[in-house]
Amino acid sequence: MELRDIAAEQGFRPIAAGAFIGEHSYNDETTQIALGRPDDKDLEKAHQFGESIREKISQLNILDGMPPLTVPGNFPYKKWVDRGEMAPVTVESLCTLCGECAAACPTAAIAVADSVVTAANECIRCCACIKKCPTGARKWENAWIDQVRKWLNENCRQRKEPQIFL
């Protein structure tokens, strides 16, 4: 709902939406949430979603007469709770200074020279650096992340299917 509203505020006319499943960023050896997702079934549903959108667009004569896209959600939106600056750490004894973590970071929060330095204020907690590290030198050492992992592991074990809104 919030993404639909942001797009509409920018002048777009959302005509479809999808909630697709992907492996959770906080996965580790003990908490494997949606491991291997998206899988073949998900990709097929995504393909069907694209075909449905193409069909919908081909039947549109004018956007002004189209009813707004209905998607689930709550307004007011859930408030963001700022947990402060945090970022994965580097286990120096495992790090080869290869730079894969820095290359994977979408915000360029990681610098590699004689050591790996992460600007925690730039980290978006996506865990791309952890997943990309070939030696397992990047990891979380944070109590809040550990709590989130535990909650996800306990509450998100069952397979969920993608949702489509047209």
Backbone as a ProteinNet text record, in pm:
[ID]
protein_1_A
[PRIMARY]
MELRDIAAEQGFRPIAAGAFIGEHSYNDETTQIALGRPDDKDLEKAHQFGESIREKISQLNILDGMPPLTVPGNFPYKKWVDRGEMAPVTVESLCTLCGECAAACPTAAIAVADSVVTAANECIRCCACIKKCPTGARKWENAWIDQVRKWLNENCRQRKEPQIFL
[TERTIARY]
82.3	0	87.2	188.9	274.1	348.2	399.8	469.4	373.9	252.4	152.1	127	112.4	85.2	202.9	324	442.5	447.7	421.2	421.8	314.8	195.6	87.1	122	185.2	226.9	328.1	402.5	501.9	441.7	311.7	244.1	222.4	259.5	237.1	94.7	44.7	-87.1	-67.3	-44.7	-23.8	-142.8	-115	-221.8	-208.5	-98.5	-77.7	29.2	26.5	127.5	147.4	264.5	292.9	380	354.3	437	500.9	626.7	697.4	793.2	822	901.3	1047.8	1135	1278.2	1343.8	1457.5	1533.2	1559	1539	1556.6	1703.2	1730.8	1868.5	1936	1859.8	1919.7	1940.6	1923.2	1950.6	2091.9	2105.6	2237.3	2221.5	2320.1	2315.3	2196.7	2155.7	2049.7	1911.9	1903.8	1774.8	1768.3	1702.3	1693.6	1549.9	1523.2	1390.1	1380.3	1290.9	1267.9	1394.8	1472.6	1596.6	1567.5	1644.1	1627	1514.5	1453.3	1346.5	1403.9	1355.3	1246.9	1289	1193.6	1219.2	1144.2	1143.5	1079.4	930.5	861.4	718.8	698.9	785	775.8	800.1	901	934.5	822.7	757.7	643	529.6	505.1	399.1	435.3	562.8	606.5	585.1	613.9	591.3	442.1	357.5	212.2	165.7	226	194.4	225	342.4	379.2	281.9	241.4	143.5	10.3	-31.1	-156.6	-149.3	-34.7	-18	-25.1	43.3	39.6	-104.3	-179	-319.4	-401.2	-379.2	-452.7	-420.9	-294.7	-255	-317	-320.4	-375.8	-524.8	-593.7	-737.3	-769.4	-666.7	-691	-710.6	-814.5	-835.4	-783.5	-811	-769.4	-747.4	-641.4	-610	-706.7	-760.1	-844.4	-969.4	-1021	-1140.9	-1113	-987.1	-949.7	-961.5	-1025.3	-1031.8	-893.1	-870.5	-738.9	-710.1	-583.3	-539.4	-563.4	-626.9	-652.1	-548.1	-477	-379.6	-401.2	-367	-385.9	-285	-319.2	-229.3	-308.2	-238.1	-301.1	-252.2	-344.8	-309.8	-368.1	-292.4	-155.5	-59.6	49.4	149.2	217.8	274.7	350.9	471.3	491.2	602.5	735	835.7	970.7	1032.4	1087.9	1157.5	1306.4	1369.1	1512.1	1590.3	1664.8	1744.8	1887.4	1911.2	2044.7	2133.4	2252	2347.1	2400.6	2401.5	2458.6	2498.1	2593.2	2641.2	2709.6	2718.2	2794	2939.7	3002.8	3144.4	3227.7	3356.6	3449.4	3537.4	3542.5	3632.3	3767	3858.5	3985.2	4065	4058	4135.3	4085.5	3961.2	3905	3910.7	3933.3	3925.7	4054.4	4036.7	4151.3	4165.6	4080.4	4080	4053.3	3971.7	3942.6	3855.4	3776.9	3692.2	3555.8	3524	3392.4	3279.6	3300.4	3197.5	3171.1	3276.5	3262.4	3193.9	3228.9	3167.4	3018.5	2979.3	2839.4	2753	2814.1	2738	2668	2533.4	2461.1	2473.4	2521.2	2534.3	2678.8	2772.1	2915.4	2958.7	2904.3	2934.9	3062.8	3122.3	3237.6	3360.5	3468.9	3597.5	3697.9	3777.1	3876.9	4013.2	4104.4	4244.9	4328.3	4389.3	4463.7	4370.4	4244.1	4139.7	4005.7	3901.4	3766.4	3701.1	3655.2	3589.1	3448.2	3349.1	3210.5	3153.5	3094.6	3026.3	2886	2867.4	2739.9	2623.3	2648.2	2540.4	2493.7	2571.9	2534.5	2476.4	2491.7	2447.6	2294.5	2237.1	2091.6	2052	2146.5	2123.4	2071.7	2117.6	2070.8	2145	2260.7	2343.3	2407.4	2409.6	2474.6	2621.9	2685	2827	2850.4	2757.8	2769	2753.6	2653.5	2627	2738	2802.6	2904.6	3043.2	3068.9	3202	3239.4	3347.4	3383.4	3442.1	3486.1	3548.5	3462.5	3343.9	3257.2	3306.7	3385.4	3442.8	3344	3237.3	3138	3025.1	2983.5	2873.5	2814	2696.9	2632.4	2675.9	2702.9	2721.6	2636.6	2504.7	2411.2	2291.4	2258.4	2150.5	2015	1989.4	1860.6	1846.1	1949.8	1945.8	1921.8	1986.5	1965.9	1819.7	1756.7	1615.6	1526.7	1556.2	1477.7	1490.5	1612.3	1633.7	1552	1554.4	1481.1	1331.4	1279.5	1137.6	1100.5	1179.1	1153.2	1157.4	1254.1	1268	1146.3	1092.7	977.8	846.1	835.4	707	695.2	802	797	852.1	826.9	878	796.9	666.4	580.6	600.1	594.2	605.8	489.8	522	422	429.3	315.8	310	304.3	353.4	344.6	199	179	44.7	46.8	-61.8	-73.1	-199.4	-187.1	-300.1	-313.3	-425.1	-448.9	-571.5
-118.2	0	125.2	124.9	243.7	267.4	162	176.7	225.2	172.2	219.4	367.9	411.2	552	641.8	594.6	673	689.4	581.2	588.4	685.9	679.7	769.5	914.9	939.3	1075.9	1132.8	1045.2	1087.5	1100	1080.2	1096.3	968.1	854.5	726.8	679	591.6	530.3	380.1	332.4	188.6	108.1	4.4	-80.5	-224.3	-257.5	-393.2	-389.2	-490.9	-501.7	-649.1	-680	-816.9	-821.6	-918.3	-942.8	-1079.5	-1077.5	-1200.9	-1236.6	-1363.9	-1416	-1426.9	-1383.6	-1399	-1443.7	-1505.2	-1548.2	-1427.4	-1443.9	-1330.9	-1296.2	-1167.1	-1118.9	-1170.1	-1191.4	-1229.1	-1379.4	-1453.8	-1597.7	-1623.7	-1728.4	-1781.3	-1931.4	-1996.4	-2141.9	-2189.3	-2111.9	-2154.4	-2100.8	-1994	-1935.6	-1924.2	-2020	-2021.8	-1993.2	-1866.3	-1820.6	-1803.6	-1880.3	-1878	-1909.7	-2001.8	-2042.8	-2093.6	-2046.2	-2089.2	-2021.5	-1922.6	-1849.3	-1724	-1681.1	-1740.4	-1870.7	-1964.1	-2092.4	-2098.2	-2214.2	-2226.8	-2192.4	-2234.4	-2201.5	-2050.9	-1983.3	-1837.9	-1768.9	-1815.8	-1754.2	-1774.6	-1888.1	-1910.8	-1815.2	-1796	-1703.2	-1560.4	-1524.9	-1392.4	-1375.3	-1479.6	-1475.2	-1456.4	-1532	-1518.3	-1378.4	-1321.7	-1185.8	-1086.5	-1101.4	-1014.2	-1026.1	-1149.7	-1170.6	-1104.4	-1113.6	-1050.4	-899.4	-843.3	-697.7	-658	-733.9	-703.5	-708.4	-807.4	-818.5	-699.9	-661.6	-548.6	-420.3	-399.3	-278.8	-277.9	-393.3	-399.2	-366.7	-384.3	-357.3	-216.5	-141.1	-5.9	90.6	171.4	277.5	409.4	434.2	558.9	532.8	587.7	566.1	639.5	753	833.5	759.4	667.7	594.5	470.2	439.5	317.6	337.5	244.2	257.7	241.4	300.4	286.2	140.3	105.7	-28.6	-51.2	-162.1	-197.9	-299.7	-268.1	-359.2	-359.8	-469.1	-472.3	-383	-343.4	-263	-179	-108.1	-24	118.6	211	351.7	405.1	473.8	516.8	398.7	418.6	313.5	284.9	165.4	129.1	221.1	274.9	367.6	293.2	353.6	299.4	323.1	220.9	233.4	236.3	347.5	361	286.8	187.1	107.2	160.3	274.7	332.3	273.2	324.4	278.7	141	53.4	-79.7	-133.4	-222.1	-283.1	-414.8	-503.5	-627	-595.1	-687.4	-671.7	-767.2	-744	-830.3	-904.6	-1034.8	-1116.8	-1112.5	-1034.4	-1009	-1135.9	-1233.9	-1356.6	-1436.6	-1412.2	-1481.9	-1398.1	-1269.4	-1177.3	-1179.4	-1189.9	-1187.8	-1052.2	-955.9	-821.7	-827.4	-922.7	-939.7	-828.7	-761.3	-651.5	-692.1	-821.7	-867	-801.4	-782.7	-719.7	-576.7	-503	-364.2	-357.8	-448.6	-450.6	-483.5	-565	-605.5	-501.2	-410.5	-314.5	-211.3	-206.3	-113.8	33.1	60	199.2	245.1	161.3	192.6	228.5	155.8	180.5	112	30	-49.3	-5.2	19.1	51.7	-55.8	-98.7	-202.3	-148.4	-150.6	-114	-213.2	-164.2	-252.5	-329.8	-284.8	-351.3	-316	-375.4	-346.1	-249.8	-136.3	-36.1	-15.4	-25.6	-8.1	116.3	204.6	323.7	280.7	258.4	207.2	299.6	428.7	521.6	508.1	440.7	419.2	279.5	189	50.8	42.9	-30.1	-49.6	-189.5	-263.1	-394.8	-498	-488	-580.4	-713	-716.3	-836	-883.6	-799.2	-838.2	-868.9	-793.1	-815.6	-950.7	-990.2	-1119.5	-1232.9	-1223	-1329.5	-1340.9	-1229.9	-1230.7	-1270.6	-1257.3	-1285.3	-1432.5	-1460	-1598.9	-1674.9	-1604.4	-1672.8	-1672.8	-1611	-1603	-1505.3	-1406.3	-1310.5	-1202.2	-1180.8	-1079.3	-1145.9	-1083.3	-1139	-1032.1	-1064.1	-975.3	-1012.7	-912.4	-927.4	-820.5	-844.1	-743.3	-813.3	-774.5	-840	-820.9	-703.5	-679.9	-768.2	-778.8	-866.1	-1010.1	-1052.2	-1187.8	-1210.2	-1108.8	-1118.4	-1130.1	-1050.2	-1054.2	-1191.2	-1242.4	-1376.7	-1481.4	-1475.8	-1572.8	-1562.1	-1439.2	-1419.3	-1472.2	-1439.3	-1487.3	-1639.3	-1697.8	-1843.9	-1910.5	-1850.2	-1907.6	-1880.8	-1768.4	-1725.9	-1733.9	-1761.9	-1761.7	-1890.5	-2001.5	-2129.9	-2185.2	-2158.1	-2214.3	-2140.8	-2215.7	-2158	-2061.1	-1947	-1849	-1833.9	-1810.5	-1797.4	-1649.4	-1617.7	-1480.2	-1435.3	-1305.7	-1248.1	-1148.8	-1148.6	-1062	-978.2	-850.6	-758.9	-688.9	-711.3	-650.9	-561.9
0	0	0	83.7	92.1	-38.9	-101.1	-228.7	-336.9	-340.1	-436.2	-418.5	-293.2	-265.1	-302.5	-277	-315.1	-466.8	-539.7	-686.1	-735	-677.6	-717.6	-687.7	-573.3	-537.9	-637.1	-703.8	-802.6	-942.7	-953.9	-1081.4	-1159.9	-1104.4	-1172	-1146.3	-1231.9	-1215.2	-1199.4	-1077.8	-1058.1	-1108.2	-1187.6	-1240	-1191.9	-1129	-1079.2	-970.7	-885.6	-780.3	-748.7	-699.6	-661.4	-537.6	-452.4	-334.7	-355.9	-396.4	-427.7	-315.8	-303.2	-193	-234.3	-146.3	-166.9	-37.6	-50.7	67.2	156.5	286.2	377.7	395.4	403.9	418.9	544.7	650.3	778.4	792.1	684.6	690.7	739.8	815.8	851	869.4	924.9	938.6	1022.2	1120.4	1211.5	1174.6	1100.8	1062.9	911.4	851.6	705.6	663.8	634.8	600.7	449.8	388.1	243.2	165	217.1	152.3	10.4	-86.6	-225.1	-300	-238.6	-306	-369	-482	-557.4	-624	-630.1	-694.8	-827.8	-891.3	-1022.8	-1018.7	-911.5	-899	-888.8	-812.4	-799.1	-933.1	-1004.9	-1133.7	-1234.7	-1231.4	-1319.8	-1285.9	-1156.7	-1115.7	-1157.6	-1149.8	-1193.8	-1344	-1420	-1564.5	-1593.5	-1523.7	-1540.9	-1502.5	-1398.1	-1354.8	-1467.7	-1527.5	-1639.1	-1754.7	-1786	-1893	-1858.3	-1732.1	-1688.7	-1701.8	-1669.6	-1682.6	-1830.1	-1915.9	-2058.7	-2110.8	-2069.4	-2110.7	-2060.3	-1937.2	-1879.6	-1955.8	-1986.1	-2059.8	-2199.3	-2264.1	-2399.7	-2401.5	-2289.9	-2282.8	-2234	-2193.9	-2144.8	-2261	-2249.7	-2347.4	-2294.2	-2166	-2103.3	-1954.4	-1900.5	-1758.9	-1666	-1710.7	-1621.9	-1575.4	-1656	-1617.4	-1536.3	-1516.9	-1445.9	-1294.8	-1225	-1078.6	-1017.8	-900.5	-836.9	-800.9	-803.8	-767.8	-619.3	-586.9	-446.9	-403.3	-296.8	-237.6	-86.9	-19.8	124.9	196.3	314.1	395.5	493.8	575.2	676.3	663.3	683.9	689.5	818	899.7	873.9	869.6	796.3	779.4	912.1	922.1	1041.1	1052.6	1170.8	1191.3	1194.3	1134.5	1134	1270.8	1329.1	1456.7	1426.4	1455.7	1428.8	1536.5	1495.4	1588	1598.8	1537.6	1541.8	1433.4	1427.8	1327.1	1363.6	1265	1283.9	1147.7	1149.2	1025.2	1059.8	961.3	984.5	1016.7	1087.1	1122.2	1037.2	1036.3	963.5	1062.6	1049.5	1130	1058.4	1111.7	1042.3	1013.7	1102.6	1081.1	960.3	917.6	802.3	674.2	689.2	575.6	492.6	361.2	268.6	200.1	236.9	177	25.6	-16	-159.1	-216	-130.7	-176.6	-227.9	-221.5	-268.5	-189	-60.2	23.1	-23.2	-49	-93.8	-229.3	-318	-450.9	-443.5	-345.9	-332.7	-262.9	-188.5	-108.2	-197.4	-192.9	-280.5	-241.1	-119.9	-76.7	-67.3	-108.2	-102.7	39.9	137	277.8	323.6	237.7	277.3	199	270.8	208.9	247.8	149.8	175.1	135.9	232.2	207.5	289.1	396.1	486.2	577.8	582.6	660.2	595.5	647.5	598.1	695.9	645	728	672.7	760.6	719.6	785.7	705.7	756.8	798.9	926.4	976.7	942.8	933.8	901.2	756.3	672.6	532.3	508.6	604.9	590.1	594	498	494.4	542.9	595.9	656.7	556.9	433.8	330.1	332.8	392.2	406.8	277.4	174.8	49.1	73.4	160.3	189.2	255.5	342.2	410.7	310.8	226.4	129	25.7	-7.5	-112.4	-61.1	67.8	122.6	102.7	27.6	-2.1	116.2	220.1	333.2	459.4	453.8	571.5	675.5	632.3	726.3	769.1	692.7	728.3	804.2	916	994.3	1084.4	1136.6	1232.8	1373	1452	1596	1660.7	1662.4	1709.4	1773.1	1895.6	1970.3	1902.3	1847.2	1781.5	1657.9	1576.6	1458.8	1503.3	1612	1663.9	1703.7	1764.5	1802.7	1678.7	1577.6	1454.5	1389	1381.8	1325.7	1400.2	1532	1613.5	1586.7	1582.1	1556.2	1417.6	1316.3	1180.7	1174.5	1239.9	1239.2	1303.1	1407.4	1476.8	1404.8	1335.1	1279.3	1127.7	1058.3	912	851.8	916.8	868.9	751.7	752.1	648.8	516.7	409.2	274.9	251.3	198.9	158.2	8	-52.7	-197.6	-236	-354.6	-401.9	-409.6	-390	-402.2	-517.9	-594.3	-710.3	-698.2	-733.8	-727	-861.2	-927.5	-1059.4	-1057
[MASK]
++++++++++++++++++++++++++++++++++++++++++++++++++++++++++++++++++++++++++++++++++++++++++++++++++++++++++++++++++++++++++++++++++++++++++++++++++++++++++++++++++++++

